Amino acid sequence: MEKSFSFQTNLLHNKWKIDEQTGAVSVPIQHASTFHQANFDEFGKYDYSRSGNPTREALEETIAELEGGVRGFAFSSGMAAISTAFLLLSKGDHVLVTEDVYGGTYRMITEVLSRFGIEYTFVDMTDLHEVASHIRPNTKVIYVETPSNPLLKITDIHGIVKLAKANGCLTFLDNTFMTPVLQRPLDLGVDVVLHSATKFLAGHSDVLAGLAVVKDKELADRLYKLQNAFGAVLGVQDAWLVLRGLKTLHVRLEQSAQSALKIAKFLAKHPKVEAVYYPGLSDHPGHSIHRYQASGFGAVLSFHLADEEAVRTFVQHVKIPVFAVSLGAVESILSYPAKMSHAAMPKEEREKRGITDGLLRLSVGLEAAEDLIVDFSEALTYVKTSEAVS
Ligand SMILES: *Cc1c(COP(=O)(O)O)cnc(C)c1O
């Protein structure tokens, strides 16, 4: 990648902008599962598509460049990327995990890794003392999401990396909410960056994909072996869709984040909204740490209404956003963490984390912010406040 260009330009003018063989301005989709070996003794660059495929490789090299890593890996979903990264652990190892981690990651750790003798502790990562106090001699990974899902809590990446390095642990960071447009964790010392590329990177609610990027060559070799051994690789059509989505990543995120800030400010002033969680609001407890480690606040926010009844009424009356699982798309997506992304988490654990029955998460898309605000404002007129309820 040309270092002299900005990130926005590099999204388009990279090594893959023109196919060397044909001059095509779109990466060719190579469907072959296997590759003829012209030489009996020496195999070519590609032999079998699980081990390597040129279309997948284009995506893997692109994300590695964007995140500033040495190597990228594309998987069949975000969970496939995350699960494969966890295979770096062995029986007897311990992992420290942010307490409001993505629901699927919570399920993977508590229901699957635990069966293989991998221990875990969930901690409030906004509190570095708390993190430090839970590091054990066998702690091998500190797993971070910042901003976290769905409460948009901010973890001090530098602080965690320092603790991890001092204790011989690796740091994994799920960068789905920020993308390398807004946050580049490898530059801050993180070892493995993970993505659900299903979300902002692909951006159109039409593909499932996951990515991992590492900065260290030896770690890259280990993760490559796991990717090939476990085999949850991304298909070529889907790799192409993610590459296509990446071309507009910067402009999509910029636009959606601008709208998210406007909507967060509107909700924060609304009498029927009890709390708004968005790192772009100056009274967000992680605002200044986030400003230090990222270059924008992203397009996801969440907010509290009085209770489940209020949420139900709001969702029934709101017209623009789709009501669905997922985020990071061209259309705004409203979701209900208690019954969607965090349904895998027991109610008691959920509520301990502040993911109550009154919480809604909004991923802001590319609609006019003014239209969304009018839509929300109208839907809120039907909602009762907690005082009115009691
Ligand atoms: C969606 C999501 C995942 C899981 O990704 P899939 O592509 O759905 O498997 C992981 N982490 C975060 C933060 C997510 O939003």
GROMACS .gro file of C-alpha atoms and ligand atoms in nm:
model
  405
    1MET     CA    1   0.000   0.000   0.000
    2GLU     CA    2   0.118   0.350  -0.087
    3LYS     CA    3   0.210   0.505   0.245
    4SER     CA    4   0.165   0.857   0.110
    5PHE     CA    5  -0.210   0.817   0.059
    6SER     CA    6  -0.475   0.857   0.320
    7PHE     CA    7  -0.668   0.560   0.454
    8GLN     CA    8  -0.971   0.662   0.248
    9THR     CA    9  -0.771   0.656  -0.076
   10ASN     CA   10  -0.592   0.336   0.014
   11LEU     CA   11  -0.926   0.157   0.044
   12LEU     CA   12  -0.950   0.190  -0.335
   13HIS     CA   13  -0.596   0.225  -0.464
   14ASN     CA   14  -0.424  -0.080  -0.328
   15LYS     CA   15  -0.240  -0.374  -0.479
   16TRP     CA   16  -0.571  -0.530  -0.579
   17LYS     CA   17  -0.721  -0.245  -0.776
   18ILE     CA   18  -0.621  -0.396  -1.112
   19ASP     CA   19  -0.594  -0.765  -1.194
   20GLU     CA   20  -0.247  -0.813  -1.338
   21GLN     CA   21  -0.350  -1.076  -1.590
   22THR     CA   22  -0.649  -0.905  -1.746
   23GLY     CA   23  -0.654  -0.544  -1.633
   24ALA     CA   24  -0.991  -0.608  -1.467
   25VAL     CA   25  -1.076  -0.349  -1.203
   26SER     CA   26  -1.246  -0.602  -0.979
   27VAL     CA   27  -1.077  -0.893  -0.804
   28PRO     CA   28  -1.153  -1.214  -0.999
   29ILE     CA   29  -1.350  -1.480  -0.813
   30GLN     CA   30  -1.149  -1.802  -0.827
   31HIS     CA   31  -1.387  -2.090  -0.770
   32ALA     CA   32  -1.137  -2.373  -0.808
   33SER     CA   33  -1.110  -2.597  -0.503
   34THR     CA   34  -0.783  -2.747  -0.628
   35PHE     CA   35  -0.489  -2.641  -0.844
   36HIS     CA   36  -0.292  -2.842  -1.104
   37GLN     CA   37   0.071  -2.895  -1.007
   38ALA     CA   38   0.285  -2.860  -1.319
   39ASN     CA   39   0.596  -2.988  -1.147
   40PHE     CA   40   0.607  -3.331  -0.980
   41ASP     CA   41   0.862  -3.224  -0.721
   42GLU     CA   42   0.770  -2.864  -0.658
   43PHE     CA   43   0.417  -2.748  -0.594
   44GLY     CA   44   0.292  -2.405  -0.699
   45LYS     CA   45   0.175  -2.126  -0.468
   46TYR     CA   46  -0.175  -2.270  -0.441
   47ASP     CA   47  -0.261  -2.637  -0.399
   48TYR     CA   48  -0.603  -2.662  -0.233
   49SER     CA   49  -0.845  -2.380  -0.156
   50ARG     CA   50  -0.877  -2.447   0.217
   51SER     CA   51  -0.503  -2.384   0.242
   52GLY     CA   52  -0.499  -2.088   0.006
   53ASN     CA   53  -0.715  -1.925  -0.258
   54PRO     CA   54  -0.633  -1.610  -0.459
   55THR     CA   55  -0.969  -1.438  -0.398
   56ARG     CA   56  -0.960  -1.505  -0.026
   57GLU     CA   57  -0.596  -1.401  -0.024
   58ALA     CA   58  -0.686  -1.064  -0.179
   59LEU     CA   59  -0.920  -0.999   0.115
   60GLU     CA   60  -0.671  -1.133   0.368
   61GLU     CA   61  -0.393  -0.908   0.238
   62THR     CA   62  -0.626  -0.609   0.218
   63ILE     CA   63  -0.740  -0.635   0.581
   64ALA     CA   64  -0.382  -0.698   0.695
   65GLU     CA   65  -0.277  -0.373   0.526
   66LEU     CA   66  -0.570  -0.177   0.663
   67GLU     CA   67  -0.507  -0.297   1.020
   68GLY     CA   68  -0.129  -0.257   0.988
   69GLY     CA   69  -0.059  -0.629   1.041
   70VAL     CA   70   0.168  -0.883   0.872
   71ARG     CA   71  -0.103  -1.127   0.785
   72GLY     CA   72  -0.483  -1.150   0.768
   73PHE     CA   73  -0.713  -1.451   0.777
   74ALA     CA   74  -1.066  -1.477   0.643
   75PHE     CA   75  -1.323  -1.705   0.803
   76SER     CA   76  -1.678  -1.814   0.734
   77SER     CA   77  -1.815  -1.589   1.012
   78GLY     CA   78  -1.701  -1.362   1.292
   79MET     CA   79  -1.753  -1.648   1.536
   80ALA     CA   80  -1.536  -1.875   1.319
   81ALA     CA   81  -1.256  -1.616   1.336
   82ILE     CA   82  -1.296  -1.574   1.712
   83SER     CA   83  -1.321  -1.949   1.779
   84THR     CA   84  -1.017  -2.023   1.568
   85ALA     CA   85  -0.817  -1.757   1.751
   86PHE     CA   86  -0.914  -1.922   2.081
   87LEU     CA   87  -0.758  -2.243   1.950
   88LEU     CA   88  -0.425  -2.073   2.021
   89LEU     CA   89  -0.503  -2.167   2.383
   90SER     CA   90  -0.437  -2.507   2.539
   91LYS     CA   91  -0.586  -2.710   2.819
   92GLY     CA   92  -0.509  -2.551   3.155
   93ASP     CA   93  -0.483  -2.197   3.016
   94HIS     CA   94  -0.690  -1.914   3.153
   95VAL     CA   95  -0.850  -1.626   2.963
   96LEU     CA   96  -0.965  -1.292   3.102
   97VAL     CA   97  -1.268  -1.160   2.915
   98THR     CA   98  -1.450  -0.828   2.912
   99GLU     CA   99  -1.779  -0.879   3.092
  100ASP     CA  100  -2.012  -0.739   2.829
  101VAL     CA  101  -1.856  -0.942   2.551
  102TYR     CA  102  -2.058  -1.032   2.239
  103GLY     CA  103  -2.316  -1.300   2.327
  104GLY     CA  104  -2.179  -1.559   2.082
  105THR     CA  105  -1.828  -1.516   2.223
  106TYR     CA  106  -1.970  -1.557   2.573
  107ARG     CA  107  -2.133  -1.886   2.463
  108MET     CA  108  -1.813  -2.009   2.296
  109ILE     CA  109  -1.608  -1.943   2.610
  110THR     CA  110  -1.852  -2.068   2.872
  111GLU     CA  111  -2.002  -2.368   2.691
  112VAL     CA  112  -1.730  -2.488   2.455
  113LEU     CA  113  -1.383  -2.380   2.571
  114SER     CA  114  -1.474  -2.480   2.926
  115ARG     CA  115  -1.520  -2.841   2.808
  116PHE     CA  116  -1.159  -2.840   2.685
  117GLY     CA  117  -1.018  -2.738   3.019
  118ILE     CA  118  -0.975  -2.370   2.940
  119GLU     CA  119  -1.057  -2.149   3.236
  120TYR     CA  120  -1.211  -1.804   3.215
  121THR     CA  121  -1.294  -1.501   3.423
  122PHE     CA  122  -1.520  -1.215   3.317
  123VAL     CA  123  -1.408  -0.875   3.440
  124ASP     CA  124  -1.506  -0.511   3.406
  125MET     CA  125  -1.231  -0.404   3.164
  126THR     CA  126  -1.296  -0.036   3.226
  127ASP     CA  127  -1.123  -0.092   3.559
  128LEU     CA  128  -0.754  -0.177   3.510
  129HIS     CA  129  -0.706  -0.262   3.879
  130GLU     CA  130  -0.986  -0.513   3.852
  131VAL     CA  131  -0.820  -0.665   3.544
  132ALA     CA  132  -0.480  -0.681   3.713
  133SER     CA  133  -0.625  -0.847   4.022
  134HIS     CA  134  -0.764  -1.135   3.815
  135ILE     CA  135  -0.449  -1.220   3.620
  136ARG     CA  136  -0.326  -1.566   3.717
  137PRO     CA  137   0.000  -1.747   3.643
  138ASN     CA  138  -0.184  -1.944   3.370
  139THR     CA  139  -0.357  -1.643   3.212
  140LYS     CA  140  -0.264  -1.649   2.844
  141VAL     CA  141  -0.510  -1.414   2.679
  142ILE     CA  142  -0.685  -1.090   2.769
  143TYR     CA  143  -0.989  -1.052   2.547
  144VAL     CA  144  -1.113  -0.698   2.483
  145GLU     CA  145  -1.408  -0.536   2.307
  146THR     CA  146  -1.399  -0.159   2.296
  147PRO     CA  147  -1.647  -0.004   2.258
  148SER     CA  148  -1.823  -0.301   2.408
  149ASN     CA  149  -2.148  -0.455   2.300
  150PRO     CA  150  -2.415  -0.340   2.374
  151LEU     CA  151  -2.325  -0.083   2.644
  152LEU     CA  152  -2.044   0.091   2.454
  153LYS     CA  153  -1.808   0.078   2.750
  154ILE     CA  154  -1.455   0.190   2.675
  155THR     CA  155  -1.147  -0.008   2.767
  156ASP     CA  156  -0.807   0.158   2.781
  157ILE     CA  157  -0.623  -0.045   2.515
  158HIS     CA  158  -0.277   0.083   2.615
  159GLY     CA  159  -0.343  -0.005   2.977
  160ILE     CA  160  -0.454  -0.358   2.894
  161VAL     CA  161  -0.161  -0.416   2.658
  162LYS     CA  162   0.081  -0.305   2.928
  163LEU     CA  163  -0.072  -0.547   3.179
  164ALA     CA  164  -0.074  -0.827   2.924
  165LYS     CA  165   0.289  -0.777   2.826
  166ALA     CA  166   0.401  -0.758   3.187
  167ASN     CA  167   0.231  -1.092   3.252
  168GLY     CA  168   0.325  -1.276   2.934
  169CYS     CA  169  -0.028  -1.276   2.792
  170LEU     CA  170  -0.157  -1.206   2.445
  171THR     CA  171  -0.420  -0.939   2.388
  172PHE     CA  172  -0.711  -1.016   2.153
  173LEU     CA  173  -0.939  -0.730   2.049
  174ASP     CA  174  -1.272  -0.751   1.870
  175ASN     CA  175  -1.264  -0.440   1.647
  176THR     CA  176  -1.602  -0.497   1.482
  177PHE     CA  177  -1.759  -0.173   1.608
  178MET     CA  178  -1.473   0.058   1.505
  179THR     CA  179  -1.308  -0.105   1.202
  180PRO     CA  180  -0.955   0.010   1.107
  181VAL     CA  181  -1.107   0.336   0.981
  182LEU     CA  182  -1.151   0.449   1.342
  183GLN     CA  183  -0.926   0.229   1.556
  184ARG     CA  184  -0.606   0.039   1.479
  185PRO     CA  185  -0.541  -0.188   1.778
  186LEU     CA  186  -0.223  -0.347   1.640
  187ASP     CA  187  -0.058  -0.003   1.646
  188LEU     CA  188  -0.145   0.010   2.017
  189GLY     CA  189   0.026  -0.324   2.087
  190VAL     CA  190  -0.267  -0.566   2.056
  191ASP     CA  191  -0.164  -0.911   1.924
  192VAL     CA  192  -0.476  -1.036   1.747
  193VAL     CA  193  -0.746  -0.816   1.595
  194LEU     CA  194  -1.077  -0.988   1.525
  195HIS     CA  195  -1.375  -0.884   1.317
  196SER     CA  196  -1.721  -0.984   1.235
  197ALA     CA  197  -1.687  -0.863   0.875
  198THR     CA  198  -2.061  -0.934   0.852
  199LYS     CA  199  -2.103  -0.589   1.003
  200PHE     CA  200  -1.939  -0.262   0.891
  201LEU     CA  201  -1.663  -0.408   0.676
  202ALA     CA  202  -1.903  -0.576   0.433
  203GLY     CA  203  -2.177  -0.335   0.535
  204HIS     CA  204  -2.485  -0.444   0.338
  205SER     CA  205  -2.649  -0.719   0.549
  206ASP     CA  206  -2.582  -0.969   0.271
  207VAL     CA  207  -2.282  -1.177   0.380
  208LEU     CA  208  -2.145  -1.353   0.687
  209ALA     CA  209  -1.770  -1.329   0.729
  210GLY     CA  210  -1.497  -1.305   0.990
  211LEU     CA  211  -1.141  -1.175   0.986
  212ALA     CA  212  -0.834  -1.197   1.205
  213VAL     CA  213  -0.514  -0.994   1.171
  214VAL     CA  214  -0.184  -1.031   1.355
  215LYS     CA  215   0.135  -0.829   1.363
  216ASP     CA  216   0.383  -1.094   1.466
  217LYS     CA  217   0.522  -1.339   1.209
  218GLU     CA  218   0.541  -1.635   1.448
  219LEU     CA  219   0.184  -1.581   1.566
  220ALA     CA  220   0.078  -1.552   1.201
  221ASP     CA  221   0.226  -1.895   1.130
  222ARG     CA  222   0.045  -2.047   1.427
  223LEU     CA  223  -0.287  -1.892   1.330
  224TYR     CA  224  -0.244  -1.999   0.967
  225LYS     CA  225  -0.198  -2.358   1.081
  226LEU     CA  226  -0.515  -2.335   1.288
  227GLN     CA  227  -0.713  -2.179   1.004
  228ASN     CA  228  -0.609  -2.460   0.774
  229ALA     CA  229  -0.657  -2.730   1.038
  230PHE     CA  230  -0.996  -2.613   1.163
  231GLY     CA  231  -1.105  -2.527   0.810
  232ALA     CA  232  -1.371  -2.259   0.872
  233VAL     CA  233  -1.245  -2.053   0.576
  234LEU     CA  234  -1.445  -1.790   0.389
  235GLY     CA  235  -1.593  -1.885   0.052
  236VAL     CA  236  -1.481  -1.692  -0.254
  237GLN     CA  237  -1.814  -1.525  -0.340
  238ASP     CA  238  -1.833  -1.400   0.015
  239ALA     CA  239  -1.470  -1.284   0.012
  240TRP     CA  240  -1.554  -1.081  -0.298
  241LEU     CA  241  -1.859  -0.926  -0.130
  242VAL     CA  242  -1.645  -0.816   0.166
  243LEU     CA  243  -1.387  -0.667  -0.072
  244ARG     CA  244  -1.664  -0.478  -0.248
  245GLY     CA  245  -1.803  -0.353   0.084
  246LEU     CA  246  -1.459  -0.233   0.194
  247LYS     CA  247  -1.441   0.014  -0.095
  248THR     CA  248  -1.714   0.228   0.063
  249LEU     CA  249  -1.626   0.159   0.427
  250HIS     CA  250  -1.483   0.503   0.498
  251VAL     CA  251  -1.769   0.703   0.350
  252ARG     CA  252  -2.034   0.479   0.507
  253LEU     CA  253  -1.886   0.493   0.853
  254GLU     CA  254  -1.821   0.866   0.839
  255GLN     CA  255  -2.181   0.939   0.738
  256SER     CA  256  -2.338   0.695   0.985
  257ALA     CA  257  -2.124   0.822   1.273
  258GLN     CA  258  -2.231   1.181   1.205
  259SER     CA  259  -2.593   1.074   1.221
  260ALA     CA  260  -2.531   0.860   1.531
  261LEU     CA  261  -2.402   1.164   1.720
  262LYS     CA  262  -2.709   1.369   1.624
  263ILE     CA  263  -2.943   1.088   1.726
  264ALA     CA  264  -2.757   1.027   2.053
  265LYS     CA  265  -2.790   1.396   2.141
  266PHE     CA  266  -3.159   1.391   2.055
  267LEU     CA  267  -3.224   1.081   2.268
  268ALA     CA  268  -3.015   1.214   2.558
  269LYS     CA  269  -3.249   1.515   2.585
  270HIS     CA  270  -3.570   1.317   2.551
  271PRO     CA  271  -3.767   1.284   2.877
  272LYS     CA  272  -3.876   0.926   2.802
  273VAL     CA  273  -3.522   0.803   2.745
  274GLU     CA  274  -3.357   0.709   3.074
  275ALA     CA  275  -2.999   0.678   2.952
  276VAL     CA  276  -2.800   0.691   2.629
  277TYR     CA  277  -2.473   0.508   2.576
  278TYR     CA  278  -2.256   0.656   2.302
  279PRO     CA  279  -1.884   0.732   2.340
  280GLY     CA  280  -1.931   1.051   2.139
  281LEU     CA  281  -2.133   1.214   2.417
  282SER     CA  282  -1.898   1.422   2.632
  283ASP     CA  283  -2.049   1.284   2.954
  284HIS     CA  284  -1.980   0.922   2.853
  285PRO     CA  285  -1.736   0.789   3.117
  286GLY     CA  286  -1.500   0.656   2.847
  287HIS     CA  287  -1.518   0.962   2.622
  288SER     CA  288  -1.164   1.089   2.670
  289ILE     CA  289  -0.996   0.746   2.662
  290HIS     CA  290  -1.183   0.667   2.346
  291ARG     CA  291  -1.079   0.996   2.186
  292TYR     CA  292  -0.720   0.912   2.265
  293GLN     CA  293  -0.721   0.564   2.112
  294ALA     CA  294  -0.967   0.601   1.824
  295SER     CA  295  -1.039   0.863   1.561
  296GLY     CA  296  -1.418   0.857   1.575
  297PHE     CA  297  -1.711   0.731   1.777
  298GLY     CA  298  -1.875   0.492   1.536
  299ALA     CA  299  -2.233   0.429   1.437
  300VAL     CA  300  -2.367   0.218   1.724
  301LEU     CA  301  -2.542   0.348   2.034
  302SER     CA  302  -2.779   0.207   2.286
  303PHE     CA  303  -3.043   0.356   2.510
  304HIS     CA  304  -3.266   0.268   2.799
  305LEU     CA  305  -3.642   0.301   2.803
  306ALA     CA  306  -3.841   0.231   3.119
  307ASP     CA  307  -3.899  -0.142   3.073
  308GLU     CA  308  -3.992  -0.417   2.830
  309GLU     CA  309  -4.337  -0.269   2.775
  310ALA     CA  310  -4.186   0.066   2.672
  311VAL     CA  311  -3.946  -0.109   2.434
  312ARG     CA  312  -4.230  -0.311   2.283
  313THR     CA  313  -4.437   0.004   2.222
  314PHE     CA  314  -4.141   0.188   2.070
  315VAL     CA  315  -4.051  -0.098   1.838
  316GLN     CA  316  -4.412  -0.133   1.723
  317HIS     CA  317  -4.436   0.233   1.627
  318VAL     CA  318  -4.095   0.306   1.479
  319LYS     CA  319  -4.100   0.293   1.098
  320ILE     CA  320  -3.750   0.331   0.949
  321PRO     CA  321  -3.505   0.090   1.112
  322VAL     CA  322  -3.536  -0.282   1.060
  323PHE     CA  323  -3.585  -0.465   1.389
  324ALA     CA  324  -3.325  -0.735   1.370
  325VAL     CA  325  -3.013  -0.896   1.503
  326SER     CA  326  -2.690  -0.750   1.358
  327LEU     CA  327  -2.546  -0.404   1.301
  328GLY     CA  328  -2.313  -0.215   1.074
  329ALA     CA  329  -2.527  -0.199   0.763
  330VAL     CA  330  -2.649   0.060   0.514
  331GLU     CA  331  -2.995   0.042   0.672
  332SER     CA  332  -3.043   0.133   1.037
  333ILE     CA  333  -3.091  -0.171   1.258
  334LEU     CA  334  -3.269  -0.161   1.589
  335SER     CA  335  -3.211  -0.460   1.810
  336TYR     CA  336  -3.314  -0.583   2.149
  337PRO     CA  337  -3.005  -0.730   2.318
  338ALA     CA  338  -3.203  -0.911   2.592
  339LYS     CA  339  -3.377  -1.129   2.338
  340MET     CA  340  -3.127  -1.111   2.048
  341SER     CA  341  -2.748  -1.071   2.070
  342HIS     CA  342  -2.742  -1.157   2.442
  343ALA     CA  343  -3.013  -1.421   2.454
  344ALA     CA  344  -2.734  -1.674   2.508
  345MET     CA  345  -2.651  -1.502   2.838
  346PRO     CA  346  -2.856  -1.602   3.146
  347LYS     CA  347  -3.093  -1.323   3.260
  348GLU     CA  348  -2.909  -1.280   3.588
  349GLU     CA  349  -2.572  -1.238   3.411
  350ARG     CA  350  -2.730  -1.000   3.161
  351GLU     CA  351  -2.882  -0.776   3.425
  352LYS     CA  352  -2.560  -0.772   3.625
  353ARG     CA  353  -2.402  -0.624   3.313
  354GLY     CA  354  -2.674  -0.360   3.268
  355ILE     CA  355  -2.831  -0.536   2.970
  356THR     CA  356  -3.180  -0.498   3.111
  357ASP     CA  357  -3.522  -0.550   2.953
  358GLY     CA  358  -3.542  -0.177   2.877
  359LEU     CA  359  -3.227  -0.160   2.665
  360LEU     CA  360  -3.233  -0.109   2.287
  361ARG     CA  361  -2.931  -0.095   2.056
  362LEU     CA  362  -2.929   0.112   1.742
  363SER     CA  363  -2.689   0.076   1.453
  364VAL     CA  364  -2.726   0.389   1.244
  365GLY     CA  365  -2.735   0.341   0.868
  366LEU     CA  366  -2.733   0.583   0.578
  367GLU     CA  367  -3.083   0.729   0.605
  368ALA     CA  368  -3.111   1.105   0.667
  369ALA     CA  369  -3.053   1.163   1.039
  370GLU     CA  370  -3.346   1.407   1.042
  371ASP     CA  371  -3.584   1.135   0.917
  372LEU     CA  372  -3.468   0.898   1.188
  373ILE     CA  373  -3.508   1.162   1.457
  374VAL     CA  374  -3.864   1.243   1.345
  375ASP     CA  375  -3.944   0.871   1.333
  376PHE     CA  376  -3.808   0.812   1.685
  377SER     CA  377  -3.972   1.123   1.820
  378GLU     CA  378  -4.313   1.006   1.693
  379ALA     CA  379  -4.268   0.652   1.823
  380LEU     CA  380  -4.168   0.788   2.166
  381THR     CA  381  -4.497   0.974   2.200
  382TYR     CA  382  -4.663   0.632   2.250
  383VAL     CA  383  -4.417   0.523   2.516
  384LYS     CA  384  -4.497   0.555   2.885
  385THR     CA  385  -4.233   0.683   3.123
  386SER     CA  386  -4.144   0.484   3.436
  387GLU     CA  387  -4.329   0.738   3.653
  388ALA     CA  388  -4.644   0.699   3.448
  389VAL     CA  389  -4.617   0.322   3.477
  390SER     CA  390  -4.580   0.308   3.854
  391LIG     C1  391  -2.171  -1.004   1.516
  391LIG     C2  392  -2.056  -0.998   1.605
  391LIG     C3  393  -1.972  -1.109   1.624
  391LIG     C4  394  -2.000  -1.243   1.557
  391LIG     O1  395  -1.985  -1.236   1.419
  391LIG     P1  396  -2.067  -1.330   1.317
  391LIG     O2  397  -2.021  -1.282   1.184
  391LIG     O3  398  -2.212  -1.307   1.343
  391LIG     O4  399  -2.028  -1.470   1.346
  391LIG     C5  400  -1.863  -1.094   1.706
  391LIG     N1  401  -1.837  -0.979   1.770
  391LIG     C6  402  -1.916  -0.870   1.757
  391LIG     C7  403  -1.881  -0.744   1.829
  391LIG     C8  404  -2.028  -0.876   1.674
  391LIG     O5  405  -2.106  -0.767   1.662
   0.00000   0.00000   0.00000
